[in-house]
PDB file of C-alpha atoms in Angstrom:
ATOM      1  CA  GLY P   5      91.066 132.777  43.696  1.00  0.00           C
ATOM      2  CA  LYS P   6      88.747 130.690  41.546  1.00  0.00           C
ATOM      3  CA  GLY P   7      88.854 127.678  43.860  1.00  0.00           C
ATOM      4  CA  ARG P   8      90.975 125.302  41.790  1.00  0.00           C
ATOM      5  CA  VAL P   9      93.111 124.175  44.717  1.00  0.00           C
ATOM      6  CA  ILE P  10      90.061 123.995  46.967  1.00  0.00           C
ATOM      7  CA  CYS P  11      88.295 121.758  44.457  1.00  0.00           C
ATOM      8  CA  CYS P  12      91.308 119.434  44.266  1.00  0.00           C
ATOM      9  CA  ALA P  13      91.469 119.222  48.060  1.00  0.00           C
ATOM     10  CA  ALA P  14      87.699 118.604  48.310  1.00  0.00           C
ATOM     11  CA  ARG P  15      88.191 115.273  46.570  1.00  0.00           C
ATOM     12  CA  LEU P  16      90.007 114.103  49.700  1.00  0.00           C
ATOM     13  CA  PRO P  17      88.199 112.996  52.861  1.00  0.00           C
ATOM     14  CA  LEU P  18      88.787 116.088  55.023  1.00  0.00           C
ATOM     15  CA  ARG P  19      86.599 117.726  57.648  1.00  0.00           C
ATOM     16  CA  ARG P  20      85.994 121.046  55.866  1.00  0.00           C
ATOM     17  CA  ILE P  21      87.552 123.359  53.288  1.00  0.00           C
ATOM     18  CA  VAL P  22      87.203 127.128  53.445  1.00  0.00           C
ATOM     19  CA  GLY P  23      88.176 129.576  50.720  1.00  0.00           C
ATOM     20  CA  ILE P  24      88.539 133.234  51.638  1.00  0.00           C
ATOM     21  CA  ASP P  25      88.809 136.124  49.191  1.00  0.00           C
ATOM     22  CA  LEU P  26      87.774 139.783  49.141  1.00  0.00           C
ATOM     23  CA  ASP P  27      86.955 139.826  45.438  1.00  0.00           C
ATOM     24  CA  VAL P  28      83.241 139.197  44.816  1.00  0.00           C
ATOM     25  CA  SER P  29      83.737 137.813  41.306  1.00  0.00           C
ATOM     26  CA  LEU P  30      86.490 135.421  42.403  1.00  0.00           C
ATOM     27  CA  CYS P  31      84.298 134.156  45.232  1.00  0.00           C
ATOM     28  CA  GLU P  32      81.449 133.540  42.792  1.00  0.00           C
ATOM     29  CA  SER P  33      83.791 131.749  40.360  1.00  0.00           C
ATOM     30  CA  ALA P  34      85.035 129.557  43.218  1.00  0.00           C
ATOM     31  CA  ARG P  35      81.456 128.755  44.242  1.00  0.00           C
ATOM     32  CA  GLN P  36      80.533 127.830  40.663  1.00  0.00           C
ATOM     33  CA  ASN P  37      83.592 125.592  40.367  1.00  0.00           C
ATOM     34  CA  ALA P  38      82.729 123.930  43.681  1.00  0.00           C
ATOM     35  CA  ARG P  39      79.126 123.302  42.565  1.00  0.00           C
ATOM     36  CA  ARG P  40      80.328 121.636  39.351  1.00  0.00           C
ATOM     37  CA  LEU P  41      82.891 119.458  41.110  1.00  0.00           C
ATOM     38  CA  ARG P  42      82.542 115.712  40.694  1.00  0.00           C
ATOM     39  CA  GLY P  43      83.858 113.362  43.343  1.00  0.00           C
ATOM     40  CA  LEU P  44      83.297 115.787  46.214  1.00  0.00           C
ATOM     41  CA  LYS P  45      84.196 114.219  49.570  1.00  0.00           C
ATOM     42  CA  THR P  46      84.535 117.342  51.711  1.00  0.00           C
ATOM     43  CA  PRO P  47      82.178 120.307  52.150  1.00  0.00           C
ATOM     44  CA  ILE P  48      83.422 123.579  50.643  1.00  0.00           C
ATOM     45  CA  ASP P  49      82.664 126.998  52.114  1.00  0.00           C
ATOM     46  CA  ILE P  50      83.643 130.106  50.119  1.00  0.00           C
ATOM     47  CA  ARG P  51      83.624 133.296  52.188  1.00  0.00           C
ATOM     48  CA  ARG P  52      84.076 136.890  51.083  1.00  0.00           C
ATOM     49  CA  GLU P  53      86.198 138.211  53.929  1.00  0.00           C
ATOM     50  CA  ASP P  54      89.441 139.919  54.791  1.00  0.00           C
ATOM     51  CA  ALA P  55      91.880 137.113  55.625  1.00  0.00           C
ATOM     52  CA  ALA P  56      93.693 139.430  58.022  1.00  0.00           C
ATOM     53  CA  VAL P  57      90.713 139.370  60.395  1.00  0.00           C
ATOM     54  CA  ALA P  58      88.704 136.310  59.298  1.00  0.00           C
ATOM     55  CA  GLU P  59      87.777 133.593  61.786  1.00  0.00           C
ATOM     56  CA  ILE P  60      90.404 130.895  61.125  1.00  0.00           C
ATOM     57  CA  SER P  61      90.692 129.306  64.567  1.00  0.00           C
ATOM     58  CA  ASP P  62      90.351 125.713  63.400  1.00  0.00           C
ATOM     59  CA  GLY P  63      92.365 125.850  60.161  1.00  0.00           C
ATOM     60  CA  THR P  64      95.328 123.524  59.811  1.00  0.00           C
ATOM     61  CA  ILE P  65      96.481 124.185  56.232  1.00  0.00           C
ATOM     62  CA  TYR P  66      96.595 127.639  54.666  1.00  0.00           C
ATOM     63  CA  PHE P  67      97.215 127.846  50.906  1.00  0.00           C
ATOM     64  CA  MET P  68      98.132 131.133  49.216  1.00  0.00           C
ATOM     65  CA  PHE P  69      99.280 132.229  45.784  1.00  0.00           C
ATOM     66  CA  ASN P  70     101.029 135.514  46.630  1.00  0.00           C
ATOM     67  CA  PRO P  71      97.695 137.065  47.575  1.00  0.00           C
ATOM     68  CA  PHE P  72      98.651 140.092  49.666  1.00  0.00           C
ATOM     69  CA  GLY P  73     100.816 143.120  49.996  1.00  0.00           C
ATOM     70  CA  GLU P  74     103.273 143.328  52.883  1.00  0.00           C
ATOM     71  CA  LYS P  75     100.869 144.909  55.408  1.00  0.00           C
ATOM     72  CA  THR P  76      98.040 142.447  54.763  1.00  0.00           C
ATOM     73  CA  MET P  77     100.436 139.480  54.835  1.00  0.00           C
ATOM     74  CA  SER P  78     101.807 140.662  58.171  1.00  0.00           C
ATOM     75  CA  ASP P  79      98.251 141.077  59.505  1.00  0.00           C
ATOM     76  CA  PHE P  80      97.264 137.636  58.166  1.00  0.00           C
ATOM     77  CA  LEU P  81     100.241 136.011  59.897  1.00  0.00           C
ATOM     78  CA  SER P  82      99.275 137.789  63.125  1.00  0.00           C
ATOM     79  CA  ASN P  83      95.748 136.425  62.690  1.00  0.00           C
ATOM     80  CA  ILE P  84      97.095 132.875  62.368  1.00  0.00           C
ATOM     81  CA  LYS P  85      99.305 133.378  65.443  1.00  0.00           C
ATOM     82  CA  ARG P  86      96.319 134.673  67.463  1.00  0.00           C
ATOM     83  CA  SER P  87      94.321 131.647  66.374  1.00  0.00           C
ATOM     84  CA  LEU P  88      97.151 129.357  67.514  1.00  0.00           C
ATOM     85  CA  ASN P  89      97.225 131.037  70.910  1.00  0.00           C
ATOM     86  CA  ALA P  90      93.454 130.513  71.257  1.00  0.00           C
ATOM     87  CA  ASN P  91      93.454 126.999  69.778  1.00  0.00           C
ATOM     88  CA  PRO P  92      96.905 125.364  69.878  1.00  0.00           C
ATOM     89  CA  ARG P  93      97.501 123.049  66.908  1.00  0.00           C
ATOM     90  CA  GLU P  94     100.008 122.404  64.179  1.00  0.00           C
ATOM     91  CA  VAL P  95      99.446 124.432  61.018  1.00  0.00           C
ATOM     92  CA  THR P  96     101.062 124.324  57.605  1.00  0.00           C
ATOM     93  CA  ILE P  97     101.292 127.291  55.254  1.00  0.00           C
ATOM     94  CA  VAL P  98     101.672 126.552  51.538  1.00  0.00           C
ATOM     95  CA  TYR P  99     102.788 129.694  49.724  1.00  0.00           C
ATOM     96  CA  CYS P 100     103.083 129.723  45.930  1.00  0.00           C
ATOM     97  CA  ASN P 101     105.153 132.502  44.374  1.00  0.00           C
ATOM     98  CA  PRO P 102     106.391 133.469  47.860  1.00  0.00           C
ATOM     99  CA  VAL P 103     107.329 137.086  47.187  1.00  0.00           C
ATOM    100  CA  LEU P 104     106.994 137.908  50.901  1.00  0.00           C
ATOM    101  CA  ALA P 105     108.695 134.753  52.210  1.00  0.00           C
ATOM    102  CA  SER P 106     110.929 136.893  54.429  1.00  0.00           C
ATOM    103  CA  LEU P 107     107.885 137.796  56.548  1.00  0.00           C
ATOM    104  CA  LEU P 108     107.187 134.123  57.223  1.00  0.00           C
ATOM    105  CA  ASP P 109     110.862 133.391  57.827  1.00  0.00           C
ATOM    106  CA  ALA P 110     110.883 136.183  60.428  1.00  0.00           C
ATOM    107  CA  CYS P 111     108.086 134.531  62.454  1.00  0.00           C
ATOM    108  CA  ASN P 112     109.697 132.700  65.385  1.00  0.00           C
ATOM    109  CA  TRP P 113     106.672 130.380  65.541  1.00  0.00           C
ATOM    110  CA  LEU P 114     107.148 129.099  61.965  1.00  0.00           C
ATOM    111  CA  PHE P 115     109.888 127.076  60.337  1.00  0.00           C
ATOM    112  CA  ARG P 116     110.440 126.411  56.651  1.00  0.00           C
ATOM    113  CA  ILE P 117     109.945 122.714  55.933  1.00  0.00           C
ATOM    114  CA  HIS P 118     110.133 122.413  52.156  1.00  0.00           C
ATOM    115  CA  GLU P 119     110.573 124.262  48.907  1.00  0.00           C
ATOM    116  CA  LEU P 120     109.847 122.982  45.419  1.00  0.00           C
ATOM    117  CA  ARG P 121     109.119 124.147  41.892  1.00  0.00           C
ATOM    118  CA  ASN P 122     105.875 123.587  40.015  1.00  0.00           C
ATOM    119  CA  LEU P 123     105.788 122.419  36.398  1.00  0.00           C
ATOM    120  CA  SER P 124     106.156 125.964  35.067  1.00  0.00           C
ATOM    121  CA  GLY P 125     109.134 126.657  37.344  1.00  0.00           C
ATOM    122  CA  GLY P 126     107.287 128.688  39.975  1.00  0.00           C
ATOM    123  CA  LYS P 127     108.420 128.341  43.562  1.00  0.00           C
ATOM    124  CA  ILE P 128     106.217 126.771  46.256  1.00  0.00           C
ATOM    125  CA  THR P 129     107.376 127.045  49.863  1.00  0.00           C
ATOM    126  CA  LEU P 130     105.925 125.345  52.948  1.00  0.00           C
ATOM    127  CA  TRP P 131     106.168 126.429  56.567  1.00  0.00           C
ATOM    128  CA  ARG P 132     104.923 124.635  59.675  1.00  0.00           C
ATOM    129  CA  SER P 133     104.180 126.036  63.090  1.00  0.00           C
ATOM    130  CA  CYS P 134     106.565 125.151  65.885  1.00  0.00           C
ATOM    131  CA  PRO P 135     105.271 122.462  68.223  1.00  0.00           C
TER     132      PRO P 135
END
């Protein structure tokens, strides 16, 4: 998207934040928002890539706002699983407006840890990888 969540997270002392999107204009908007950010504590990298095949082997938190269709979501989850096989770690998936939550629930390597509503009533669901 436009990098709003990334910019909020970049105010925390983290190692690195990566935003991935296929849309050129959204990537540029995210880059502009990151450049204007005050209080930056973490480097931000915005990449124009397909999340289903992007290099994500060191990610620990994945944030999405219902970004994909069923096929791409399935491919993205397979990409995360491959990355876990190559680099075992605990990951958390934060999924806003989780239209395809059933795909995550069907993954035997994920478990649902929390569900909440945002201020406008939208659902936000979190999953964590199994230890």
